[in-house]
Coordinates of C-alpha atoms and ligand atoms in Angstrom, one line a residue:
X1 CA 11.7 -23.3 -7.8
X2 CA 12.1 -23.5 -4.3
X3 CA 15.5 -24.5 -4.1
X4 CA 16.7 -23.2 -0.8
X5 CA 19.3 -24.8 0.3
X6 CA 22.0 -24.8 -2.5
X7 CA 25.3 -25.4 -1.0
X8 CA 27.6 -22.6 -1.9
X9 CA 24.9 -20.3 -3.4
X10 CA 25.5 -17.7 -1.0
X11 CA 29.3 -18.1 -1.4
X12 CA 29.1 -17.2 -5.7
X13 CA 26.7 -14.3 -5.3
X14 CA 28.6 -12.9 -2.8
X15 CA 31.4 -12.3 -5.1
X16 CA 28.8 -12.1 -8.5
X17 CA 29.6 -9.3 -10.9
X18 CA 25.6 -8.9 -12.2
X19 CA 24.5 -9.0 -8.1
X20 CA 24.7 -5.5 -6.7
X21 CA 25.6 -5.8 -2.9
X22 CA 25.0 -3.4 -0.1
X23 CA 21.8 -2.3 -2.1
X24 CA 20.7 -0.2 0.4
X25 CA 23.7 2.1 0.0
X26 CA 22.5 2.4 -3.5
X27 CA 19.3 4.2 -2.7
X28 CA 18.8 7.6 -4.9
X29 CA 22.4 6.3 -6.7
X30 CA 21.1 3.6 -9.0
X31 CA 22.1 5.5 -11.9
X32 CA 25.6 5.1 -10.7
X33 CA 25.0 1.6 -10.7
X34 CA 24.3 1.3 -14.1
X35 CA 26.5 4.2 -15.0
X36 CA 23.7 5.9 -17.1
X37 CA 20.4 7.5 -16.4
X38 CA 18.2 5.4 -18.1
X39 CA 15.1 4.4 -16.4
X40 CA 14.8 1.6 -14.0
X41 CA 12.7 -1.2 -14.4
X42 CA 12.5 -3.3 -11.4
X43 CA 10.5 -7.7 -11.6
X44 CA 9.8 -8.3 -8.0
X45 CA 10.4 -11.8 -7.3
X46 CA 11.8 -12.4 -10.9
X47 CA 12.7 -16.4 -10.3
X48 CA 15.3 -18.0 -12.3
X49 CA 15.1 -14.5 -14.6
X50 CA 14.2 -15.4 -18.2
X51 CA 11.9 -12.9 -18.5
X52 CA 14.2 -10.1 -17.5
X53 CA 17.0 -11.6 -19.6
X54 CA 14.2 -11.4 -22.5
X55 CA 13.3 -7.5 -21.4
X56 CA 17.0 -6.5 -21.4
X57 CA 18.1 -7.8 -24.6
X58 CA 15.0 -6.2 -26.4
X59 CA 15.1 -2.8 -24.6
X60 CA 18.4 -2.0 -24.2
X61 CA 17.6 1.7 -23.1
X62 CA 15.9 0.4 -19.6
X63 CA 17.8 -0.8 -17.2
X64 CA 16.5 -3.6 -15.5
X65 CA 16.8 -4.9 -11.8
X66 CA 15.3 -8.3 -10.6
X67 CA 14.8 -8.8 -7.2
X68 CA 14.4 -12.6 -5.8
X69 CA 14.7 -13.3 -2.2
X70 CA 16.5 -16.7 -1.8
X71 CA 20.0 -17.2 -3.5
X72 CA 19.3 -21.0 -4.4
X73 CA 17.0 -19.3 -7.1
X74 CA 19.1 -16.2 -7.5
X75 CA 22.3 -18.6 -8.4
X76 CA 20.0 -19.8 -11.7
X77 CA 19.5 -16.5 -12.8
X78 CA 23.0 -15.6 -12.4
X79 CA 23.9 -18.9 -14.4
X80 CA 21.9 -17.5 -17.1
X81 CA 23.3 -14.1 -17.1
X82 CA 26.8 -15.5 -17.4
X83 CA 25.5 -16.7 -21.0
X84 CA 25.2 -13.5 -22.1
X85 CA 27.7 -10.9 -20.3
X86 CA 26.4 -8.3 -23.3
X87 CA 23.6 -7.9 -21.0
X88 CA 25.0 -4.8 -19.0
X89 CA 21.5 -3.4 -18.4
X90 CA 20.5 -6.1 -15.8
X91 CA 21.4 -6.7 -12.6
X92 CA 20.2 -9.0 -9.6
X93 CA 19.6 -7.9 -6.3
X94 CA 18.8 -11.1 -3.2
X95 CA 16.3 -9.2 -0.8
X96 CA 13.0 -9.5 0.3
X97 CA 10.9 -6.8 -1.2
X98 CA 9.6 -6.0 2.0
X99 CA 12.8 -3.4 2.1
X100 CA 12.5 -2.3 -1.3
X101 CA 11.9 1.3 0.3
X102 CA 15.1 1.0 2.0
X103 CA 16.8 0.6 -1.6
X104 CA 14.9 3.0 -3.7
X105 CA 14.4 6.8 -3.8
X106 CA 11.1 8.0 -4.2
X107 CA 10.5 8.4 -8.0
X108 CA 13.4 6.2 -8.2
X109 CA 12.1 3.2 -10.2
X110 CA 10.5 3.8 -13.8
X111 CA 8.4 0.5 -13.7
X112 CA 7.4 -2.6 -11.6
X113 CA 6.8 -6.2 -13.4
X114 CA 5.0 -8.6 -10.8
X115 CA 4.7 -12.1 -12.4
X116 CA 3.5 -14.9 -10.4
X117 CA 3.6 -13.4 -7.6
X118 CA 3.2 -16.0 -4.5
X119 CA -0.5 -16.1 -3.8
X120 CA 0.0 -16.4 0.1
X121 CA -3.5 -18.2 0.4
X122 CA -4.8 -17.5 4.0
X123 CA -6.2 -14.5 4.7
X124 CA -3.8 -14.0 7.6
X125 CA -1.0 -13.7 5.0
X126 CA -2.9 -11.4 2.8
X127 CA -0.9 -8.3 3.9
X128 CA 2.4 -10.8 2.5
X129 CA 0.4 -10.3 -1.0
X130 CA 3.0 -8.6 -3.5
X131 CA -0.5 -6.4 -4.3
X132 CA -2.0 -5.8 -0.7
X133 CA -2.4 -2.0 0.0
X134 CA 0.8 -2.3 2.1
X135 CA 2.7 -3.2 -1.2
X136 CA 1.1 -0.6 -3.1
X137 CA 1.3 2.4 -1.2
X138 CA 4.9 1.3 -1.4
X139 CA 4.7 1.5 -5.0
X140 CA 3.5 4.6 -5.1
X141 CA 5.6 6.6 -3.5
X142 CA 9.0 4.6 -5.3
X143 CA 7.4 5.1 -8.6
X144 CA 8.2 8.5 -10.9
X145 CA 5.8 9.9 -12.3
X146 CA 4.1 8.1 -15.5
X147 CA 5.1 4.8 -13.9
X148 CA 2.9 1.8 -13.5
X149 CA 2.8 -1.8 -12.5
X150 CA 2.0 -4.9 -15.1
X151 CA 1.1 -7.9 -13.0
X152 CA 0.5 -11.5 -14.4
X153 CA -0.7 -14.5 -12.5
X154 CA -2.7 -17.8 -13.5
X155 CA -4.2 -17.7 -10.0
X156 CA -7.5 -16.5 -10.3
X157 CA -8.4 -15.3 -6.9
X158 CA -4.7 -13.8 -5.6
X159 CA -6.0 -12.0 -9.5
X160 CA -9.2 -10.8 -8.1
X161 CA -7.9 -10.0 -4.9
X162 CA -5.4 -7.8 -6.8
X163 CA -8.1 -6.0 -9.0
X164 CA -9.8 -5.3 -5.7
X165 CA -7.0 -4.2 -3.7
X166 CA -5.9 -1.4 -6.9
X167 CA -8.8 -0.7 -7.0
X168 CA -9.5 0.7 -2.8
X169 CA -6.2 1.7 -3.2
X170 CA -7.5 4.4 -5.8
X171 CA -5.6 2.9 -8.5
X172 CA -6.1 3.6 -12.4
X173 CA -6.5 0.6 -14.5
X174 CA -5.1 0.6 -17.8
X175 CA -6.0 -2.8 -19.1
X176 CA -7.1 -5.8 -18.4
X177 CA -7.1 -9.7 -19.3
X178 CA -8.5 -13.3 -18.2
X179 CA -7.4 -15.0 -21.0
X180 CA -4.0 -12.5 -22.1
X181 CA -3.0 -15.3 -24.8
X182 CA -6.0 -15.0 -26.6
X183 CA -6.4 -11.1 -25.7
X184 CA -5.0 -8.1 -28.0
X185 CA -2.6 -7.8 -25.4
X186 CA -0.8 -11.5 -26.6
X187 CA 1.1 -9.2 -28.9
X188 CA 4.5 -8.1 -27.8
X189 CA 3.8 -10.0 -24.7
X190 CA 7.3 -11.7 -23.7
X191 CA 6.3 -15.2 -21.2
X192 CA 7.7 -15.5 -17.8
X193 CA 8.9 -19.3 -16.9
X194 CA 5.9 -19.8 -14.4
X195 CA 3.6 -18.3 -17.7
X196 CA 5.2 -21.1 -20.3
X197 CA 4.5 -23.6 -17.3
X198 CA 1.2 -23.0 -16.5
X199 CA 0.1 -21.6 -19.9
X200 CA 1.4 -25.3 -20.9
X201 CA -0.8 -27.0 -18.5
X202 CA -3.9 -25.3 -20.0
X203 CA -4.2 -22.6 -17.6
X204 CA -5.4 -19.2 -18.4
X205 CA -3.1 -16.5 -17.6
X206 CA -4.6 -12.9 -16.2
X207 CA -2.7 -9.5 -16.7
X208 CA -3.7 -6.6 -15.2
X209 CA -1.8 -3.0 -15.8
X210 CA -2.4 0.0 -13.5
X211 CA -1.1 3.2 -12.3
X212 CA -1.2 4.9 -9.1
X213 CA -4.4 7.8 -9.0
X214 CA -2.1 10.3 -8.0
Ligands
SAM1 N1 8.5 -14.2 -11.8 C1 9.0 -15.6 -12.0 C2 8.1 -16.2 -13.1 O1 7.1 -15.7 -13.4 O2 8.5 -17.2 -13.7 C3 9.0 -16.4 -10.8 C4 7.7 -16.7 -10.1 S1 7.8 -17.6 -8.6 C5 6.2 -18.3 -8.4 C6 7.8 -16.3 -7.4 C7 9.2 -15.9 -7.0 O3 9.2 -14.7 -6.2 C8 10.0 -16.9 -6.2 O4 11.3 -17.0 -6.8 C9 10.1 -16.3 -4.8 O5 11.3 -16.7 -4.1 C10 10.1 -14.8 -5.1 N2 9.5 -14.0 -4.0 C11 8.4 -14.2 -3.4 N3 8.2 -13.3 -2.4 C12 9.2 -12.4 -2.5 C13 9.6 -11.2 -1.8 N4 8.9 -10.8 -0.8 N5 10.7 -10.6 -2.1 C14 11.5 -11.1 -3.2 N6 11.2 -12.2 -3.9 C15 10.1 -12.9 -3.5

């Protein structure tokens, strides 16, 4: 995955129709964006994007934003989405979710999707965490109101860590799963790339689904 350095990968999503540019000019406009005022659903650190590709062509009434922060890995996505140009309700956007409250409006994003979120091991990283409190309270206050946040991970302690960190943050938990393929919740479930590759290896996959106390 960590394809940094693709020569030229800058150079194509600068001038990519499905990457939005300037994002931050977009904040409290994304319906302008999409040019309709369906709700937004945003996969932080979506990777090479299958599983938004997936989301978009079954629920064509969301719009849906990935967010990935290097353009080597971006540039696959976009590869992909030039397969299938009838996919007008997703777009890209290269940026490190540590700004994601300089691009959003408060209430402005219907949904979150974390999946395989980097587990940043050491504890000195743990505030890097996509679920730390940090990333949460963020969360919180870009979220509208009924919104909630799926996360998926076969990383069993960056999963308890998570169930911890919703939980101090005052969090509601809506489900839960250490074994999601074999859980009620398999059903409907659509597999990120990092989910078919682990899942493959043998590896249980954790889901967790929560919404902010509020
Ligand atoms: N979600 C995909 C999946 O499940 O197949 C990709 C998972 S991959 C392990 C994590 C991805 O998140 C990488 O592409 C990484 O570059 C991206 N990422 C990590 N931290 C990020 C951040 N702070 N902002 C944006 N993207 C990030």
């Amino acid at each position: 995955m960590r394809l940094r350095n693709v020569p030229g990968s800058r150079e194509v999503i600068a001038e990519n129709e499905y990457v939005v540019h300037d994002e931050k000019t977009k904040k409290g406009n994304w319906a302008l964006v999409f040019g309709n005022d369906h709700p937004i659903h945003v996969e932080i650190g979506m990777g090479k994007g299958s599983f938004l590709m997936e989301m978009a062509r079954l629920h064509p009434e969301i719009n849906y934003l990935g967010i990935e922060k290097y353009s080597s890995v971006l540039l696959r996505a976009i590869e992909k989405h030039e397969e299938a140009p009838e996919l007008t309700n997703l777009m890209f956007i290269r940026m490190d979710a540590e700004e994601i409250e300089d691009v959003f409006a408060p209430g402005e994003i219907a949904y979150i999707y974390l999946n395989f979120s980097d587990p940043w091991p050491k504890d000195r990283h743990a505030k890097r965490r996509l679920t730390s409190d940090r990333f949460l309270g963020r969360y919180e206050r870009l979220l509208a109101e009924g919104g909630g946040v799926t996360f998926k991970t076969d990383n069993v302690d960056l999963f308890d860590f998570s169930v911890e960190s919703a939980e101090a943050c005052g969090w509601e938990r809506l489900a839960i799963s250490r074994d999601l393929h074999s859980s009620p919740y398999a059903e409907g479930n659509v597999m990120t790339e990092y989910e078919r590759k682990f899942s493959g290896l043998g590896n249980k996959i954790c889901m967790l689904k929560i919404r902010p106390g509020r």
